[in-house]
Amino acid sequence: MADKQISLPAKLINGGIAGLIGVTCVFPIDLAKTRLQNQQNGSRLYSSMSDCLFKTIRSEGYFGMYRGAAVNLTLVTPEKAIKLAANDFFRHWLSRDGQQLTLPREMLAGCGAGTCQVIVTTPMEMLKIQLQDAGRIAAQRKMMAQTASSTPGGTVATETKSPTAMQITRDLLRSKGIAGLYKGLGATLLRDVPFSIIYFPLFANLNKLGQREGGGSPFYVSFAAGCVAGSTAAVAVNPCDVIKTRLQSLQRGAHEDTYSGVTDCIRKILQREGPLAFLKGAYCRALVIAPLFGIAQVIYFLGVGEFLLSHLPRRQE
């Protein structure tokens, strides 16, 4: 974030509010990203982000674009809290000698933050992906049913009701225990650790370019730095995000590959879809991440966390 000094509780409040507002604003784009990343050659339903959103609204209604949003809205605050608190902790610990943080140390602090946040990120992404991709699976099955019904002797598949986050959670806990919610943990680390290594140092150094003499950076510099650093990091780790999305998807469309792990996923994608498949949804992810960090800068600049803390009722001694 920007350079002005605020307390950790205020940072956590700012991060939580920014996450809630950001998720609400950009979630439809995130849904399109998940569906574009999950569709494989031979079972393509969507040609682009706009095509995906248009077909989603037409088949599932406006609120179909917000499938899985409740999971994100519930868990985004603790996720941001862990990420911000961890980054602050590691930056403070690495600068205990009183010297300014070097770029390697900034990257190490980001690595620590990315590692800690997967405690919440992995189950949140796991549940969100199932709900986001349910509409794509249902649309594919409907198309196959229509094809089968027009074929002599074909059978029509019955439409199944989409599961809820609680149903998925109960089923996973019952069948696989807590490990079921952490499917794809390695791939999540593979995405989030490099993202934080890139984002935090890049933002800090871009933000310094616009610092006023004797003060911090103005709002618009921090806003631009957050957008540029966020979108750059998002695109850089998009191949890892594709792998994570594929591994965490429990339901598959007809004739779609299943994967036993990260290496198997990489091999099959390269063999059957080519290297460009790792860039699926990259522009969607950039469009999601840039506003998220831009909104975070707005909340931060306005001092929402400090305002709320200053107006909390205090205990009488």
Tab-separated table of C-alpha atoms in Angstrom:
chain	number	residue	atom	x	y	z
A	1	MET	CA	0.000	0.000	0.000
A	2	ALA	CA	0.960	3.626	0.115
A	3	ASP	CA	3.620	4.915	2.438
A	4	LYS	CA	1.568	6.725	5.074
A	5	GLN	CA	1.745	5.011	8.441
A	6	ILE	CA	-1.431	3.453	9.776
A	7	SER	CA	-2.077	0.806	12.372
A	8	LEU	CA	-2.383	-2.855	11.487
A	9	PRO	CA	-6.082	-3.050	12.574
A	10	ALA	CA	-6.864	-0.121	10.261
A	11	LYS	CA	-5.009	-1.850	7.417
A	12	LEU	CA	-7.014	-5.014	7.994
A	13	ILE	CA	-10.294	-3.070	7.922
A	14	ASN	CA	-9.215	-1.270	4.742
A	15	GLY	CA	-8.238	-4.559	3.113
A	16	GLY	CA	-11.493	-6.247	4.105
A	17	ILE	CA	-13.713	-3.420	2.859
A	18	ALA	CA	-11.715	-3.131	-0.363
A	19	GLY	CA	-12.084	-6.872	-0.895
A	20	LEU	CA	-15.853	-6.805	-0.365
A	21	ILE	CA	-16.381	-3.880	-2.749
A	22	GLY	CA	-13.903	-5.237	-5.289
A	23	VAL	CA	-15.425	-8.724	-5.387
A	24	THR	CA	-18.891	-7.270	-5.925
A	25	CYS	CA	-17.689	-5.103	-8.819
A	26	VAL	CA	-15.519	-7.563	-10.750
A	27	PHE	CA	-16.929	-10.995	-9.872
A	28	PRO	CA	-18.670	-11.526	-13.260
A	29	ILE	CA	-15.298	-11.123	-14.986
A	30	ASP	CA	-13.789	-13.635	-12.569
A	31	LEU	CA	-16.579	-16.086	-13.400
A	32	ALA	CA	-15.809	-15.697	-17.118
A	33	LYS	CA	-12.116	-16.315	-16.360
A	34	THR	CA	-12.876	-19.592	-14.576
A	35	ARG	CA	-15.137	-20.868	-17.352
A	36	LEU	CA	-12.717	-19.894	-20.123
A	37	GLN	CA	-9.811	-21.576	-18.309
A	38	ASN	CA	-11.761	-24.786	-17.693
A	39	GLN	CA	-13.100	-25.373	-21.203
A	40	GLN	CA	-10.894	-27.682	-23.247
A	41	ASN	CA	-10.467	-28.182	-26.980
A	42	GLY	CA	-13.415	-30.027	-28.430
A	43	SER	CA	-15.826	-28.790	-25.747
A	44	ARG	CA	-15.666	-25.021	-26.202
A	45	LEU	CA	-18.844	-23.156	-25.322
A	46	TYR	CA	-17.444	-19.634	-25.123
A	47	SER	CA	-15.267	-17.776	-27.600
A	48	SER	CA	-14.436	-14.766	-25.398
A	49	MET	CA	-15.187	-13.037	-22.114
A	50	SER	CA	-18.096	-11.051	-23.559
A	51	ASP	CA	-19.522	-14.167	-25.226
A	52	CYS	CA	-19.311	-16.028	-21.910
A	53	LEU	CA	-21.078	-13.263	-19.969
A	54	PHE	CA	-23.775	-12.863	-22.632
A	55	LYS	CA	-24.530	-16.594	-22.696
A	56	THR	CA	-24.479	-16.753	-18.885
A	57	ILE	CA	-27.070	-13.981	-18.589
A	58	ARG	CA	-29.223	-15.549	-21.307
A	59	SER	CA	-29.222	-19.039	-19.765
A	60	GLU	CA	-28.865	-18.336	-16.034
A	61	GLY	CA	-30.107	-14.782	-15.591
A	62	TYR	CA	-28.246	-11.724	-14.291
A	63	PHE	CA	-27.468	-13.309	-10.919
A	64	GLY	CA	-25.964	-16.295	-12.714
A	65	MET	CA	-22.870	-14.114	-13.128
A	66	TYR	CA	-22.525	-14.086	-9.331
A	67	ARG	CA	-22.441	-17.843	-8.741
A	68	GLY	CA	-19.933	-18.428	-5.941
A	69	ALA	CA	-19.784	-14.759	-4.937
A	70	ALA	CA	-21.097	-15.518	-1.437
A	71	VAL	CA	-18.066	-17.712	-0.736
A	72	ASN	CA	-15.701	-14.930	-1.779
A	73	LEU	CA	-17.599	-12.268	0.141
A	74	THR	CA	-17.468	-14.424	3.266
A	75	LEU	CA	-13.781	-15.334	3.095
A	76	VAL	CA	-12.192	-12.358	1.335
A	77	THR	CA	-11.840	-10.363	4.599
A	78	PRO	CA	-9.812	-13.005	6.497
A	79	GLU	CA	-7.804	-13.641	3.320
A	80	LYS	CA	-6.862	-9.954	3.007
A	81	ALA	CA	-6.245	-9.745	6.745
A	82	ILE	CA	-3.768	-12.644	6.674
A	83	LYS	CA	-2.031	-11.345	3.543
A	84	LEU	CA	-1.606	-7.782	4.824
A	85	ALA	CA	-0.657	-8.818	8.350
A	86	ALA	CA	1.880	-11.355	7.071
A	87	ASN	CA	3.463	-8.878	4.651
A	88	ASP	CA	3.736	-6.264	7.411
A	89	PHE	CA	5.231	-8.822	9.805
A	90	PHE	CA	7.859	-10.049	7.340
A	91	ARG	CA	8.795	-6.538	6.201
A	92	HIS	CA	9.247	-5.478	9.837
A	93	TRP	CA	11.218	-8.629	10.701
A	94	LEU	CA	13.493	-8.243	7.677
A	95	SER	CA	14.229	-4.580	8.473
A	96	ARG	CA	15.022	-5.044	12.169
A	97	ASP	CA	18.589	-3.854	11.581
A	98	GLY	CA	17.191	-0.402	10.749
A	99	GLN	CA	18.271	-0.531	7.115
A	100	GLN	CA	15.941	0.118	4.222
A	101	LEU	CA	14.529	-3.044	2.663
A	102	THR	CA	16.422	-4.193	-0.408
A	103	LEU	CA	14.560	-5.639	-3.401
A	104	PRO	CA	15.438	-9.259	-2.468
A	105	ARG	CA	14.118	-8.682	1.060
A	106	GLU	CA	10.934	-7.102	-0.301
A	107	MET	CA	10.465	-10.172	-2.493
A	108	LEU	CA	11.104	-12.446	0.502
A	109	ALA	CA	8.443	-10.592	2.514
A	110	GLY	CA	6.000	-11.000	-0.376
A	111	CYS	CA	6.861	-14.707	-0.531
A	112	GLY	CA	5.983	-15.052	3.164
A	113	ALA	CA	2.682	-13.219	2.692
A	114	GLY	CA	1.703	-15.369	-0.288
A	115	THR	CA	2.543	-18.547	1.605
A	116	CYS	CA	0.420	-17.567	4.618
A	117	GLN	CA	-2.654	-16.489	2.676
A	118	VAL	CA	-3.238	-19.929	1.107
A	119	ILE	CA	-4.677	-21.025	4.474
A	120	VAL	CA	-7.857	-19.213	3.429
A	121	THR	CA	-7.339	-18.857	-0.335
A	122	THR	CA	-7.278	-22.585	-1.144
A	123	PRO	CA	-10.689	-23.585	0.302
A	124	MET	CA	-12.208	-20.283	-0.896
A	125	GLU	CA	-11.030	-20.874	-4.477
A	126	MET	CA	-11.947	-24.556	-4.284
A	127	LEU	CA	-15.594	-23.823	-3.454
A	128	LYS	CA	-15.850	-20.789	-5.737
A	129	ILE	CA	-14.630	-22.714	-8.787
A	130	GLN	CA	-17.226	-25.488	-8.335
A	131	LEU	CA	-20.041	-22.930	-8.200
A	132	GLN	CA	-18.704	-20.771	-11.031
A	133	ASP	CA	-18.184	-23.696	-13.402
A	134	ALA	CA	-21.498	-25.440	-12.627
A	135	GLY	CA	-23.291	-23.353	-15.267
A	136	ARG	CA	-20.777	-24.307	-17.961
A	137	ILE	CA	-21.137	-28.034	-17.151
A	138	ALA	CA	-24.934	-27.740	-17.151
A	139	ALA	CA	-24.929	-25.882	-20.499
A	140	GLN	CA	-22.692	-28.523	-22.056
A	141	ARG	CA	-24.916	-31.356	-20.811
A	142	LYS	CA	-27.984	-29.544	-22.141
A	143	MET	CA	-26.391	-29.247	-25.581
A	144	MET	CA	-25.520	-32.948	-25.537
A	145	ALA	CA	-29.069	-33.821	-24.463
A	146	GLN	CA	-30.515	-31.789	-27.319
A	147	THR	CA	-28.167	-33.521	-29.763
A	148	ALA	CA	-29.087	-36.943	-28.350
A	149	SER	CA	-32.822	-36.219	-28.518
A	150	SER	CA	-32.548	-35.331	-32.198
A	151	THR	CA	-30.683	-38.571	-32.903
A	152	PRO	CA	-32.741	-41.738	-33.438
A	153	GLY	CA	-32.506	-43.892	-30.343
A	154	GLY	CA	-30.863	-41.089	-28.343
A	155	THR	CA	-31.654	-40.467	-24.688
A	156	VAL	CA	-32.260	-37.111	-23.034
A	157	ALA	CA	-30.222	-36.380	-19.907
A	158	THR	CA	-32.130	-35.083	-16.918
A	159	GLU	CA	-31.137	-31.659	-15.608
A	160	THR	CA	-29.524	-31.707	-12.186
A	161	LYS	CA	-29.781	-28.936	-9.607
A	162	SER	CA	-26.601	-26.961	-8.956
A	163	PRO	CA	-25.055	-27.704	-5.537
A	164	THR	CA	-24.575	-25.047	-2.867
A	165	ALA	CA	-21.314	-24.181	-1.137
A	166	MET	CA	-22.523	-25.853	2.073
A	167	GLN	CA	-23.430	-29.059	0.228
A	168	ILE	CA	-20.028	-29.195	-1.467
A	169	THR	CA	-18.276	-28.516	1.858
A	170	ARG	CA	-20.227	-31.244	3.672
A	171	ASP	CA	-19.592	-33.779	0.904
A	172	LEU	CA	-15.880	-33.041	0.829
A	173	LEU	CA	-15.510	-33.184	4.614
A	174	ARG	CA	-17.495	-36.426	4.750
A	175	SER	CA	-15.542	-38.161	1.978
A	176	LYS	CA	-12.030	-36.739	2.271
A	177	GLY	CA	-11.874	-34.778	5.506
A	178	ILE	CA	-10.293	-31.335	5.736
A	179	ALA	CA	-7.828	-32.341	2.985
A	180	GLY	CA	-10.746	-32.268	0.524
A	181	LEU	CA	-11.038	-28.499	0.924
A	182	TYR	CA	-7.312	-28.150	0.283
A	183	LYS	CA	-7.261	-29.936	-3.067
A	184	GLY	CA	-4.878	-28.001	-5.305
A	185	LEU	CA	-2.908	-26.539	-2.383
A	186	GLY	CA	0.395	-26.973	-4.237
A	187	ALA	CA	-0.959	-25.236	-7.334
A	188	THR	CA	-2.372	-22.412	-5.187
A	189	LEU	CA	1.074	-21.895	-3.631
A	190	LEU	CA	2.549	-22.014	-7.128
A	191	ARG	CA	0.282	-19.104	-8.080
A	192	ASP	CA	0.038	-16.959	-4.929
A	193	VAL	CA	3.682	-16.994	-3.828
A	194	PRO	CA	5.064	-15.702	-7.181
A	195	PHE	CA	2.166	-13.213	-7.366
A	196	SER	CA	3.102	-11.683	-4.005
A	197	ILE	CA	6.822	-11.775	-4.852
A	198	ILE	CA	6.071	-9.719	-7.970
A	199	TYR	CA	3.272	-7.488	-6.663
A	200	PHE	CA	4.547	-6.103	-3.353
A	201	PRO	CA	8.039	-4.996	-4.500
A	202	LEU	CA	6.713	-3.712	-7.845
A	203	PHE	CA	4.006	-1.659	-6.159
A	204	ALA	CA	6.399	-0.266	-3.528
A	205	ASN	CA	8.928	0.833	-6.158
A	206	LEU	CA	6.333	2.262	-8.576
A	207	ASN	CA	4.734	4.132	-5.704
A	208	LYS	CA	8.096	5.655	-4.728
A	209	LEU	CA	8.439	7.208	-8.195
A	210	GLY	CA	5.645	9.646	-7.398
A	211	GLN	CA	6.611	10.530	-3.836
A	212	ARG	CA	6.421	14.184	-2.900
A	213	GLU	CA	9.367	15.736	-1.161
A	214	GLY	CA	9.030	15.129	2.545
A	215	GLY	CA	5.772	13.201	2.158
A	216	GLY	CA	4.071	10.196	0.671
A	217	SER	CA	2.763	9.608	-2.801
A	218	PRO	CA	-0.475	11.301	-3.933
A	219	PHE	CA	-3.579	9.192	-4.320
A	220	TYR	CA	-3.510	8.938	-8.106
A	221	VAL	CA	0.085	7.625	-8.098
A	222	SER	CA	-0.758	4.914	-5.562
A	223	PHE	CA	-3.901	4.062	-7.530
A	224	ALA	CA	-1.958	3.704	-10.790
A	225	ALA	CA	0.854	1.782	-9.090
A	226	GLY	CA	-1.653	-0.660	-7.587
A	227	CYS	CA	-3.368	-1.234	-10.931
A	228	VAL	CA	-0.126	-1.698	-12.878
A	229	ALA	CA	1.539	-3.937	-10.271
A	230	GLY	CA	-1.613	-6.016	-9.793
A	231	SER	CA	-2.314	-6.595	-13.472
A	232	THR	CA	1.370	-7.300	-14.225
A	233	ALA	CA	1.604	-9.905	-11.461
A	234	ALA	CA	-1.742	-11.410	-12.482
A	235	VAL	CA	-0.713	-11.976	-16.104
A	236	ALA	CA	2.738	-13.247	-15.089
A	237	VAL	CA	1.272	-16.052	-12.959
A	238	ASN	CA	-1.705	-16.840	-15.204
A	239	PRO	CA	-0.259	-20.235	-16.303
A	240	CYS	CA	-0.215	-21.247	-12.629
A	241	ASP	CA	-3.800	-20.015	-12.280
A	242	VAL	CA	-4.916	-22.182	-15.222
A	243	ILE	CA	-3.289	-25.236	-13.611
A	244	LYS	CA	-4.875	-24.446	-10.230
A	245	THR	CA	-8.331	-23.984	-11.765
A	246	ARG	CA	-8.129	-27.288	-13.664
A	247	LEU	CA	-6.901	-29.230	-10.608
A	248	GLN	CA	-9.556	-27.797	-8.281
A	249	SER	CA	-12.485	-28.538	-10.618
A	250	LEU	CA	-14.343	-31.575	-9.292
A	251	GLN	CA	-16.849	-31.818	-12.168
A	252	ARG	CA	-15.758	-32.268	-15.770
A	253	GLY	CA	-17.572	-31.825	-19.028
A	254	ALA	CA	-17.873	-34.690	-21.488
A	255	HIS	CA	-14.554	-35.836	-22.985
A	256	GLU	CA	-12.559	-33.444	-20.778
A	257	ASP	CA	-9.253	-34.509	-19.223
A	258	THR	CA	-8.726	-35.262	-15.552
A	259	TYR	CA	-5.387	-34.630	-13.855
A	260	SER	CA	-3.460	-36.443	-11.135
A	261	GLY	CA	-1.252	-33.502	-10.214
A	262	VAL	CA	0.569	-30.370	-11.355
A	263	THR	CA	3.047	-32.194	-13.606
A	264	ASP	CA	0.329	-34.319	-15.226
A	265	CYS	CA	-1.798	-31.209	-15.809
A	266	ILE	CA	1.075	-29.327	-17.464
A	267	ARG	CA	1.915	-32.309	-19.695
A	268	LYS	CA	-1.657	-32.889	-20.886
A	269	ILE	CA	-2.316	-29.209	-21.553
A	270	LEU	CA	0.872	-28.914	-23.610
A	271	GLN	CA	0.150	-32.091	-25.576
A	272	ARG	CA	-3.547	-31.508	-26.298
A	273	GLU	CA	-4.063	-27.741	-26.225
A	274	GLY	CA	-0.637	-26.202	-26.802
A	275	PRO	CA	1.335	-23.559	-24.857
A	276	LEU	CA	-1.217	-20.799	-25.529
A	277	ALA	CA	-3.728	-22.665	-23.343
A	278	PHE	CA	-1.771	-21.420	-20.319
A	279	LEU	CA	-2.823	-17.867	-21.245
A	280	LYS	CA	-6.546	-18.667	-21.177
A	281	GLY	CA	-8.388	-16.015	-19.179
A	282	ALA	CA	-5.248	-13.850	-18.793
A	283	TYR	CA	-6.957	-10.630	-19.856
A	284	CYS	CA	-9.931	-11.449	-17.625
A	285	ARG	CA	-7.595	-11.965	-14.686
A	286	ALA	CA	-5.854	-8.644	-15.393
A	287	LEU	CA	-9.262	-6.926	-15.554
A	288	VAL	CA	-10.168	-8.502	-12.207
A	289	ILE	CA	-6.960	-7.797	-10.304
A	290	ALA	CA	-6.305	-4.209	-11.480
A	291	PRO	CA	-9.643	-2.803	-10.186
A	292	LEU	CA	-9.311	-4.817	-6.959
A	293	PHE	CA	-6.047	-3.107	-6.085
A	294	GLY	CA	-7.251	0.228	-7.453
A	295	ILE	CA	-10.286	0.033	-5.162
A	296	ALA	CA	-7.994	-0.957	-2.289
A	297	GLN	CA	-6.071	2.274	-2.862
A	298	VAL	CA	-9.295	4.327	-2.833
A	299	ILE	CA	-10.342	2.793	0.508
A	300	TYR	CA	-6.834	3.271	1.847
A	301	PHE	CA	-6.572	6.896	0.703
A	302	LEU	CA	-9.937	7.784	2.238
A	303	GLY	CA	-8.773	6.353	5.569
A	304	VAL	CA	-11.915	4.266	6.079
A	305	GLY	CA	-10.206	1.931	8.549
A	306	GLU	CA	-8.885	4.783	10.686
A	307	PHE	CA	-12.295	6.490	10.625
A	308	LEU	CA	-14.131	3.375	11.772
A	309	LEU	CA	-11.600	2.654	14.521
A	310	SER	CA	-11.780	6.239	15.798
A	311	HIS	CA	-15.581	6.005	16.064
A	312	LEU	CA	-15.738	2.681	17.873
A	313	PRO	CA	-17.244	2.963	21.342
A	314	ARG	CA	-14.487	2.768	23.954
A	315	ARG	CA	-14.767	0.908	27.243
A	316	GLN	CA	-15.011	3.107	30.299
A	317	GLU	CA	-12.219	2.464	32.749
